[in-house]
Tab-separated table of C-alpha atoms in Angstrom:
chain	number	residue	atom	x	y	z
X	1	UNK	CA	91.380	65.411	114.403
X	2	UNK	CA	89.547	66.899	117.652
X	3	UNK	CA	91.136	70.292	117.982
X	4	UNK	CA	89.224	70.580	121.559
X	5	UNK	CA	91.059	67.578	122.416
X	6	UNK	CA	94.167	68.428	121.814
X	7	UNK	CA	96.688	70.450	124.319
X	8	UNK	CA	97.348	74.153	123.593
X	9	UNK	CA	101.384	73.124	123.677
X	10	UNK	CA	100.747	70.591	121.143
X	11	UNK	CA	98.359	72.560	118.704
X	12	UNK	CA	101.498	75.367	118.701
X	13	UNK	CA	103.456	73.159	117.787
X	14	UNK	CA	101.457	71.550	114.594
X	15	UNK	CA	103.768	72.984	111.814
X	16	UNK	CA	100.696	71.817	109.188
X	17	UNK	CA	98.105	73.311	111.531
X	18	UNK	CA	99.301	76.542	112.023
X	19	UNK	CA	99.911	76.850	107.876
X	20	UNK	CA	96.770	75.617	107.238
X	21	UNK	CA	94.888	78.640	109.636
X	22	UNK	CA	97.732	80.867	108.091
X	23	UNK	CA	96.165	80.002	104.688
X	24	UNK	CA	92.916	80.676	105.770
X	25	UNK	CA	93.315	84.013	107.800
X	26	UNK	CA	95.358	85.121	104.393
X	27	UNK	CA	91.993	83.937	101.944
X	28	UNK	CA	89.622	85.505	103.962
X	29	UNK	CA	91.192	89.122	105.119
X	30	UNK	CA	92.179	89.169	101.021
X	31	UNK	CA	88.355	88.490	100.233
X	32	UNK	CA	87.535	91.402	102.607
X	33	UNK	CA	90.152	93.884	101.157
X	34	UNK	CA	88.361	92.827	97.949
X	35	UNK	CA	85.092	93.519	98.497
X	36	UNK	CA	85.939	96.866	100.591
X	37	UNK	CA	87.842	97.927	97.484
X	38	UNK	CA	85.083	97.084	94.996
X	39	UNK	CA	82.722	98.878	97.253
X	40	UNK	CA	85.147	101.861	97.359
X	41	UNK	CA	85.229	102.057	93.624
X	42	UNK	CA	81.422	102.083	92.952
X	43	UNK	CA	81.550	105.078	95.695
X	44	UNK	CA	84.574	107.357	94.219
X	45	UNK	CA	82.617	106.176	90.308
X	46	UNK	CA	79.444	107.871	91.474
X	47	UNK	CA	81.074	110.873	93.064
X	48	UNK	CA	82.913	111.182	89.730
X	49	UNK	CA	79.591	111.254	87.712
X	50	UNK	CA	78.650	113.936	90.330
X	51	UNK	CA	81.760	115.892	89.925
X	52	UNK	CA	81.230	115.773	86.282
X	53	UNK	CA	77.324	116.317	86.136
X	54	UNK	CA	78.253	120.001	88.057
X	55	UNK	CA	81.227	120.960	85.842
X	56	UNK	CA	79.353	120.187	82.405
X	57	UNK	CA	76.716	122.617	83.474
X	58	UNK	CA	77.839	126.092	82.300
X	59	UNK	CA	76.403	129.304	83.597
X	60	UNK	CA	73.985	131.175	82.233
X	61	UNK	CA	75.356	132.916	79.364
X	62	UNK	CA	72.990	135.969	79.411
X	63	UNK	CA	73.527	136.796	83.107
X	64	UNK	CA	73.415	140.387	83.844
X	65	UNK	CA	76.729	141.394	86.210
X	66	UNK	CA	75.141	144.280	88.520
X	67	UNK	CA	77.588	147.077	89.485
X	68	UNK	CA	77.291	147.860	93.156
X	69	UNK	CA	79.252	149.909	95.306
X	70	UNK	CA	79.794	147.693	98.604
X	71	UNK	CA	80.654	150.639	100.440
X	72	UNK	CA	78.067	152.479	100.052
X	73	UNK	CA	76.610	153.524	103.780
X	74	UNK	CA	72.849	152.634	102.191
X	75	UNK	CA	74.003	149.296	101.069
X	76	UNK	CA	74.945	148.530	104.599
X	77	UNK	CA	71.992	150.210	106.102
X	78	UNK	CA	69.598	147.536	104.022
X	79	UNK	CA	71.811	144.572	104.874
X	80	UNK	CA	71.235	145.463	108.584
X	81	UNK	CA	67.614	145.871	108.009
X	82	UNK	CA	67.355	142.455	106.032
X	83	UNK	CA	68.933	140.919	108.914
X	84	UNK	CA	67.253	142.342	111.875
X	85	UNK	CA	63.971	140.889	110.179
X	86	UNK	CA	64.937	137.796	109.715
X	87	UNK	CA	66.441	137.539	113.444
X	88	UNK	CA	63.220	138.561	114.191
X	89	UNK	CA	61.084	136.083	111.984
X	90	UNK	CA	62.827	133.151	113.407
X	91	UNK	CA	62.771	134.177	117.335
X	92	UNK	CA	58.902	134.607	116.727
X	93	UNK	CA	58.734	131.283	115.481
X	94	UNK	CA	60.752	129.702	117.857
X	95	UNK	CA	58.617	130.808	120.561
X	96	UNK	CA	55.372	129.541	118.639
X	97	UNK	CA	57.450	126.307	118.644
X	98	UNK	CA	57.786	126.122	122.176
């Protein structure tokens, strides 16, 4: 059967042709789902591994807690000071950059 041949009116109206390309579209998009779920699975398996890699690793159990008083005016004097330097360190090297 020439398909090219064949008028558009007449190929609508082919009962067995249009269940036969029914079929088809049905096998293939169900092959796709398929493989997009498979490939979905090996992703969320791996993450899981991940996920469970991170949670098996306890903290260190001899871990000193330090006691600091985050209001204390000196505390927030050093933070500033930290942070002015490093503002500093990386404008210098962005203009070596450029």
């Amino acid at each position: 059967m020439d398909l090219d041949a064949m008028d558009p009116a007449e190929l609508e109206q082919d009962l067995d042709l249009m269940n036969a390309a029914t079929k088809i579209q049905a096998s293939f998009r169900g092959h796709m789902a398929r493989k997009q779920a498979e490939k979905q699975s090996k992703n969320d398996s791996e993450i899981t591994k991940e996920m469970e890699k991170l949670q098996s690793k306890s903290p260190v159990p001899n871990e000193e807690e330090l006691d600091v008083d985050l209001s204390d005016p000196s505390l927030n004097h050093a933070a500033t000071k930290i942070q002015a330097s490093f503002r500093g360190h990386m404008t210098r090297k962005t203009l070596v950059k450029d």
